[in-house]
């Protein structure tokens, strides 16, 4: 396992120690990246060892990448190593089924690692603002670790998110407002309450958990990059984490540099701050007023890591795209009926984006692409029933 050298600011490159819990850069409030001494994991031999260890030691989920993760005892519920499902209709489309994670979403990866580190540091009370799935994931891992979880989320989150957080024993407060309002409340109260703020990109380890999606996707494709990655984007941790994984894999000599995928950030037209910023070629986003979409995880009106995402989109030759909820719902229904895959609304934004880029000619049918279904469709039955007009009739 690698040693953490330091935490490095994504904006001004200031470094701080990882010996004690850290939040954001003390100089500019940028998000912090974990930097390791990767020397011990370099070379193809170390890469091949991952699969050998995986086979010998049984299923290790995302912890099969422990050679590039902090050296600590994991708090785990079986996260990661999710399937890549080939589409029946599009021969070069793979769906990375993140709904197979504990708590039914990719948020499990980031929160497994963040709670693991919280336990390592001896933190006793965590707090998070959430669009829904992060709440469920934090509540589950906090319960597994014996740590208190304090959760603030919009009162109209998918019902499953509320019920799961309550069942895991978290302190849940429903708010009239959006995740940004929840974030403000956590920030205002955390000092007095003694909470550690585990918000998206305001502590360094959720990125580390989410980066395993990048390693995993590339390993599952035979250690090759796909042509493009479609990522339903709210706060953007997965996008940022995967890009970090690609840089590390190249440094490690595990993949050939120079052919990274185009990163496609997908949002809903009801909340598309990243699309607007991308189109305006801005270096940061502006608060999206009156954000509203049934893709609850995409309802993030001002992502904290907007500046990092914009750099990645540009560097990768990618795009940011948004679609109306009707188009997203039509894609969700299409994939359920024709592929047997019940996507989350967020995942269906990615499938809608693929259709669009195929039609526009930005991608060719022969381009191999990975679409992230970031959550299980079954977590959204109230939301999708409502949007589709499904009611029990007897
Ligand atoms: C299912 C789902 N997809 C996508 C997102 C957006 O994730 P990120 O914040 O990593 O952009 C969320 C966030 O809550 C989510 O729950
Ligand atoms: Zn900084």
XYZ file of C-alpha atoms and ligand atoms in Angstrom:
411
model
C 0.000 0.000 0.000
C 1.227 3.504 -0.754
C 2.066 6.092 1.823
C 0.168 9.374 1.676
C 2.792 12.066 1.124
C 0.486 15.017 1.491
C -2.809 16.581 0.473
C -2.486 19.033 -2.408
C -4.825 21.878 -3.313
C -6.459 21.416 -6.710
C -6.258 25.168 -7.295
C -3.136 26.745 -5.763
C -1.112 23.542 -5.122
C -0.589 24.355 -1.436
C 0.111 21.158 0.480
C -1.082 20.094 3.930
C -0.490 17.018 6.048
C -2.832 14.035 6.086
C -1.842 13.168 9.661
C -4.914 15.004 10.940
C -8.372 15.455 9.359
C -8.437 18.179 6.721
C -11.252 19.909 4.917
C -10.295 22.333 2.110
C -7.155 24.303 1.216
C -6.301 26.670 4.079
C -5.198 29.358 1.592
C -7.839 29.367 -1.172
C -10.553 26.903 -0.028
C -9.938 24.691 -3.079
C -10.622 20.947 -2.882
C -7.693 18.802 -1.756
C -6.249 15.827 -3.647
C -4.571 12.921 -1.846
C -1.002 12.506 -3.132
C 0.847 9.240 -2.532
C 4.251 7.826 -2.958
C 3.152 5.685 -5.922
C 6.608 4.194 -6.487
C 5.674 0.960 -4.710
C 2.810 0.273 -7.135
C 4.591 1.086 -10.419
C 4.756 -1.258 -13.367
C 2.690 -3.878 -15.179
C 3.599 -6.573 -12.658
C 1.809 -4.635 -9.919
C -1.141 -4.117 -12.231
C -1.454 -7.820 -12.986
C -1.219 -8.586 -9.296
C -4.560 -6.866 -8.735
C -6.450 -9.537 -10.694
C -4.359 -12.372 -9.203
C -5.005 -11.144 -5.635
C -8.668 -10.647 -6.490
C -8.948 -14.274 -7.612
C -6.951 -15.701 -4.744
C -8.545 -13.682 -1.955
C -12.142 -13.675 -3.149
C -14.211 -10.633 -3.914
C -12.714 -7.414 -2.564
C -14.862 -4.877 -4.406
C -13.231 -1.502 -4.833
C -10.598 -2.476 -2.263
C -8.908 -4.575 -4.942
C -7.255 -1.194 -5.686
C -5.825 -0.938 -2.191
C -2.379 -0.506 -3.753
C -3.534 3.026 -4.704
C -5.698 3.769 -1.646
C -4.798 4.857 1.902
C -3.322 2.209 4.157
C -6.182 1.819 6.626
C -8.641 -0.862 7.686
C -11.713 -0.442 5.475
C -15.228 0.122 6.711
C -16.874 -1.909 3.965
C -20.335 -3.104 2.993
C -19.264 -4.702 -0.300
C -18.889 -1.639 -2.541
C -17.397 -1.611 -6.010
C -16.508 -4.110 -8.754
C -19.873 -3.428 -10.332
C -20.799 -5.018 -13.665
C -20.317 -3.470 -17.077
C -23.360 -4.476 -19.093
C -23.151 -4.574 -22.881
C -26.140 -2.988 -24.583
C -28.235 -5.327 -26.715
C -28.782 -2.681 -29.337
C -25.558 -0.699 -29.466
C -22.588 -3.032 -29.829
C -20.072 -0.548 -28.454
C -22.044 0.753 -25.494
C -21.312 -0.516 -21.995
C -23.384 0.457 -18.992
C -21.440 0.626 -15.740
C -24.139 -0.512 -13.319
C -23.412 1.444 -10.159
C -26.870 0.622 -8.847
C -25.322 -2.694 -7.785
C -23.461 -0.971 -4.942
C -24.598 -1.115 -1.303
C -27.337 1.512 -0.790
C -27.972 1.279 -4.543
C -25.683 4.019 -5.794
C -22.105 4.985 -6.588
C -22.149 7.255 -3.521
C -21.207 4.113 -1.581
C -17.654 4.275 -2.938
C -16.897 7.821 -1.802
C -18.571 7.448 1.545
C -17.013 4.058 2.285
C -13.621 5.707 1.999
C -14.562 8.970 3.736
C -16.083 7.089 6.688
C -13.101 4.706 6.762
C -10.829 7.726 7.154
C -13.158 9.387 9.666
C -12.907 6.260 11.793
C -9.143 6.168 11.337
C -8.942 9.780 12.574
C -11.266 9.038 15.483
C -14.015 11.435 14.366
C -17.282 10.861 16.173
C -19.857 13.064 14.469
C -20.227 13.551 10.729
C -22.589 15.861 8.859
C -23.567 16.048 5.219
C -25.859 17.997 2.924
C -27.236 15.624 0.315
C -29.324 15.472 -2.845
C -30.416 12.031 -1.589
C -28.103 9.123 -2.293
C -25.116 10.475 -0.369
C -27.389 10.629 2.662
C -28.275 6.952 2.419
C -24.665 5.987 1.860
C -23.303 8.092 4.717
C -25.995 6.762 7.046
C -25.115 3.150 6.175
C -21.337 3.480 6.528
C -21.647 5.586 9.674
C -23.849 2.858 11.168
C -21.278 0.233 10.175
C -18.511 2.310 11.776
C -20.422 3.284 14.908
C -20.204 7.005 14.076
C -23.010 9.566 14.355
C -24.430 10.839 11.041
C -26.252 14.168 10.732
C -28.013 14.562 7.425
C -29.691 17.532 5.761
C -31.594 17.001 2.549
C -34.402 18.577 0.520
C -37.823 17.522 1.754
C -38.786 16.214 -1.693
C -35.907 13.734 -2.116
C -36.908 10.292 -3.433
C -38.683 8.583 -0.527
C -36.172 5.700 -0.460
C -33.407 8.136 0.481
C -35.331 9.386 3.468
C -36.412 5.949 4.663
C -32.966 4.358 4.337
C -31.258 7.195 6.219
C -33.808 6.903 9.022
C -33.507 3.121 9.155
C -29.719 3.342 9.467
C -30.270 5.528 12.511
C -29.003 8.851 11.170
C -30.287 12.185 12.447
C -32.198 13.376 9.396
C -33.484 16.914 8.842
C -35.640 17.622 5.800
C -35.259 21.138 4.437
C -37.498 23.386 2.401
C -34.905 24.137 -0.275
C -32.034 22.585 -2.202
C -28.713 20.919 -1.385
C -27.114 24.368 -1.402
C -29.414 25.422 1.475
C -28.571 22.187 3.292
C -24.862 22.925 2.824
C -25.310 26.355 4.366
C -26.978 24.875 7.445
C -24.169 22.343 7.934
C -21.578 25.117 7.586
C -23.380 27.323 10.105
C -23.867 24.636 12.744
C -20.840 22.375 12.437
C -18.552 24.215 14.837
C -21.053 24.449 17.654
C -22.224 20.854 17.194
C -18.739 19.379 16.798
C -19.562 17.891 13.377
C -16.968 17.060 10.759
C -18.323 18.257 7.387
C -18.145 15.420 4.889
C -19.695 17.443 2.011
C -18.796 16.732 -1.593
C -15.281 18.047 -2.307
C -14.933 19.651 1.118
C -12.915 16.711 2.438
C -10.340 14.801 0.365
C -11.447 11.169 0.598
C -14.765 10.999 -1.231
C -12.763 11.672 -4.420
C -10.479 8.766 -3.506
C -13.403 6.374 -3.213
C -14.968 7.557 -6.437
C -11.682 7.328 -8.323
C -12.004 3.543 -8.107
C -14.688 3.824 -10.831
C -11.936 4.971 -13.171
C -9.562 2.111 -12.291
C -12.356 -0.407 -12.454
C -13.765 0.719 -15.771
C -10.329 0.642 -17.395
C -9.485 -2.784 -15.930
C -12.858 -4.163 -17.067
C -12.083 -2.908 -20.575
C -8.785 -4.824 -20.581
C -6.757 -1.852 -19.284
C -7.850 0.254 -22.247
C -9.573 3.619 -22.197
C -12.985 3.902 -23.842
C -13.544 6.639 -26.413
C -15.945 8.504 -24.140
C -17.386 8.360 -20.638
C -20.890 9.654 -19.947
C -21.260 10.892 -16.402
C -24.490 12.248 -14.845
C -23.106 15.312 -13.120
C -24.241 16.997 -9.943
C -21.322 17.869 -7.679
C -18.964 16.102 -10.073
C -16.923 13.987 -7.658
C -16.985 10.952 -9.925
C -15.808 12.905 -12.945
C -13.000 14.467 -10.925
C -12.134 11.163 -9.249
C -11.958 9.254 -12.541
C -9.703 11.880 -14.091
C -7.395 11.581 -11.088
C -7.410 7.804 -11.570
C -6.365 8.189 -15.211
C -3.450 10.441 -14.240
C -2.343 7.974 -11.574
C -2.655 4.964 -13.897
C -0.443 6.721 -16.422
C 2.113 7.613 -13.743
C 2.059 3.991 -12.599
C 2.645 2.741 -16.153
C -0.627 0.790 -16.013
C -2.057 2.423 -19.172
C -0.520 4.217 -22.132
C -0.789 7.991 -21.772
C -2.336 10.187 -24.419
C -5.639 8.484 -25.190
C -7.871 9.455 -22.293
C -11.625 9.339 -22.915
C -13.714 12.345 -23.772
C -15.578 13.153 -20.582
C -19.249 13.951 -21.193
C -20.936 15.680 -18.240
C -24.696 15.210 -18.445
C -27.278 17.312 -16.615
C -31.000 18.061 -16.725
C -32.218 21.255 -18.426
C -33.913 22.001 -15.088
C -30.513 22.400 -13.403
C -27.592 22.780 -15.767
C -24.994 25.122 -14.257
C -22.099 23.139 -15.735
C -23.576 23.197 -19.231
C -24.068 26.946 -19.070
C -20.535 27.514 -17.783
C -19.087 25.163 -20.426
C -20.961 26.918 -23.216
C -19.864 30.337 -21.974
C -16.279 29.046 -21.684
C -16.286 30.341 -18.129
C -13.823 29.187 -15.491
C -16.561 28.659 -12.869
C -20.329 28.174 -12.798
C -23.019 30.548 -11.587
C -25.806 29.558 -9.194
C -28.711 28.013 -11.178
C -31.922 29.635 -10.001
C -35.060 27.576 -9.322
C -33.359 24.253 -9.936
C -35.941 21.538 -10.601
C -35.611 18.045 -12.068
C -36.819 14.538 -11.277
C -33.183 13.427 -11.553
C -32.677 14.329 -7.894
C -28.917 13.734 -7.867
C -28.445 16.330 -10.606
C -30.134 19.063 -8.585
C -26.913 20.778 -7.546
C -27.262 24.461 -8.449
C -23.630 25.484 -7.808
C -21.105 22.640 -7.729
C -18.146 23.327 -5.441
C -15.692 21.707 -7.851
C -17.001 23.462 -10.975
C -13.569 24.887 -11.849
C -11.984 21.426 -11.797
C -14.722 19.911 -13.958
C -14.465 22.670 -16.548
C -10.738 22.026 -16.897
C -11.325 18.296 -17.288
C -14.054 18.722 -19.901
C -11.795 20.931 -21.948
C -8.651 18.841 -21.551
C -10.498 15.657 -22.484
C -12.160 17.155 -25.567
C -15.493 16.416 -23.940
C -18.766 18.248 -23.561
C -21.434 19.260 -21.078
C -24.995 18.567 -22.208
C -28.438 18.920 -20.691
C -31.774 17.374 -21.631
C -35.343 18.126 -20.530
C -36.852 15.714 -18.017
C -39.291 14.409 -20.687
C -36.362 13.302 -22.848
C -34.639 11.710 -19.854
C -37.837 9.884 -18.893
C -38.321 8.640 -22.471
C -34.793 7.228 -22.431
C -35.405 5.585 -19.042
C -38.538 3.897 -20.420
C -36.739 2.914 -23.611
C -33.881 1.188 -21.748
C -36.249 -0.562 -19.368
C -38.412 -1.976 -22.171
C -35.749 -2.747 -24.701
C -32.732 -3.692 -22.603
C -34.209 -4.889 -19.294
C -32.232 -2.239 -17.430
C -34.133 0.049 -15.067
C -31.947 3.134 -14.958
C -32.054 5.879 -12.393
C -33.211 9.198 -13.876
C -29.593 10.355 -13.602
C -28.406 7.308 -15.565
C -31.109 7.927 -18.153
C -29.676 11.415 -18.702
C -26.506 9.628 -19.847
C -28.366 7.323 -22.247
C -30.261 10.318 -23.662
C -26.927 12.072 -24.176
C -25.508 9.058 -26.014
C -28.468 9.012 -28.431
C -27.939 12.694 -29.056
C -24.202 12.465 -29.727
C -24.691 9.504 -32.023
C -27.259 11.444 -34.064
C -25.142 14.596 -34.117
C -22.130 12.627 -35.394
C -19.930 13.629 -32.429
C -19.576 9.893 -31.791
C -19.536 7.035 -34.276
C -21.401 3.750 -33.665
C -17.970 2.069 -33.635
C -16.696 4.200 -30.741
C -16.582 2.216 -27.518
C -18.248 4.221 -24.743
C -19.154 3.726 -21.096
C -22.399 5.168 -19.718
C -22.617 5.417 -15.945
C -25.882 4.357 -14.372
C -25.023 5.987 -11.079
C -27.991 4.660 -9.109
C -30.503 1.830 -9.062
C -33.777 2.633 -10.792
C -35.594 0.918 -7.932
C -34.652 3.730 -5.540
C -36.870 6.069 -7.546
C -40.208 4.266 -7.815
C -42.136 7.210 -6.340
C -40.420 9.673 -8.653
C -40.639 7.659 -11.878
C -44.220 6.550 -11.159
C -45.158 10.171 -10.725
C -43.357 11.278 -13.876
C -44.859 8.402 -15.909
C -48.395 8.762 -14.489
C -48.349 5.240 -13.017
C -50.908 4.655 -10.263
C -52.227 1.534 -8.592
C -55.654 1.111 -10.047
C -57.049 -1.553 -7.727
C -27.784 8.736 -8.806
C -26.898 9.943 -8.828
N -26.276 10.241 -9.972
C -25.456 11.322 -10.058
C -25.259 12.174 -8.990
C -24.308 13.308 -9.125
O -23.102 12.917 -8.578
P -21.823 13.814 -8.445
O -22.069 14.685 -7.262
O -20.660 12.921 -8.274
O -21.744 14.603 -9.718
C -25.893 11.893 -7.775
C -25.721 12.782 -6.614
O -26.442 12.788 -5.659
C -26.729 10.748 -7.690
O -27.351 10.433 -6.547
Zn -5.422 26.413 -2.506
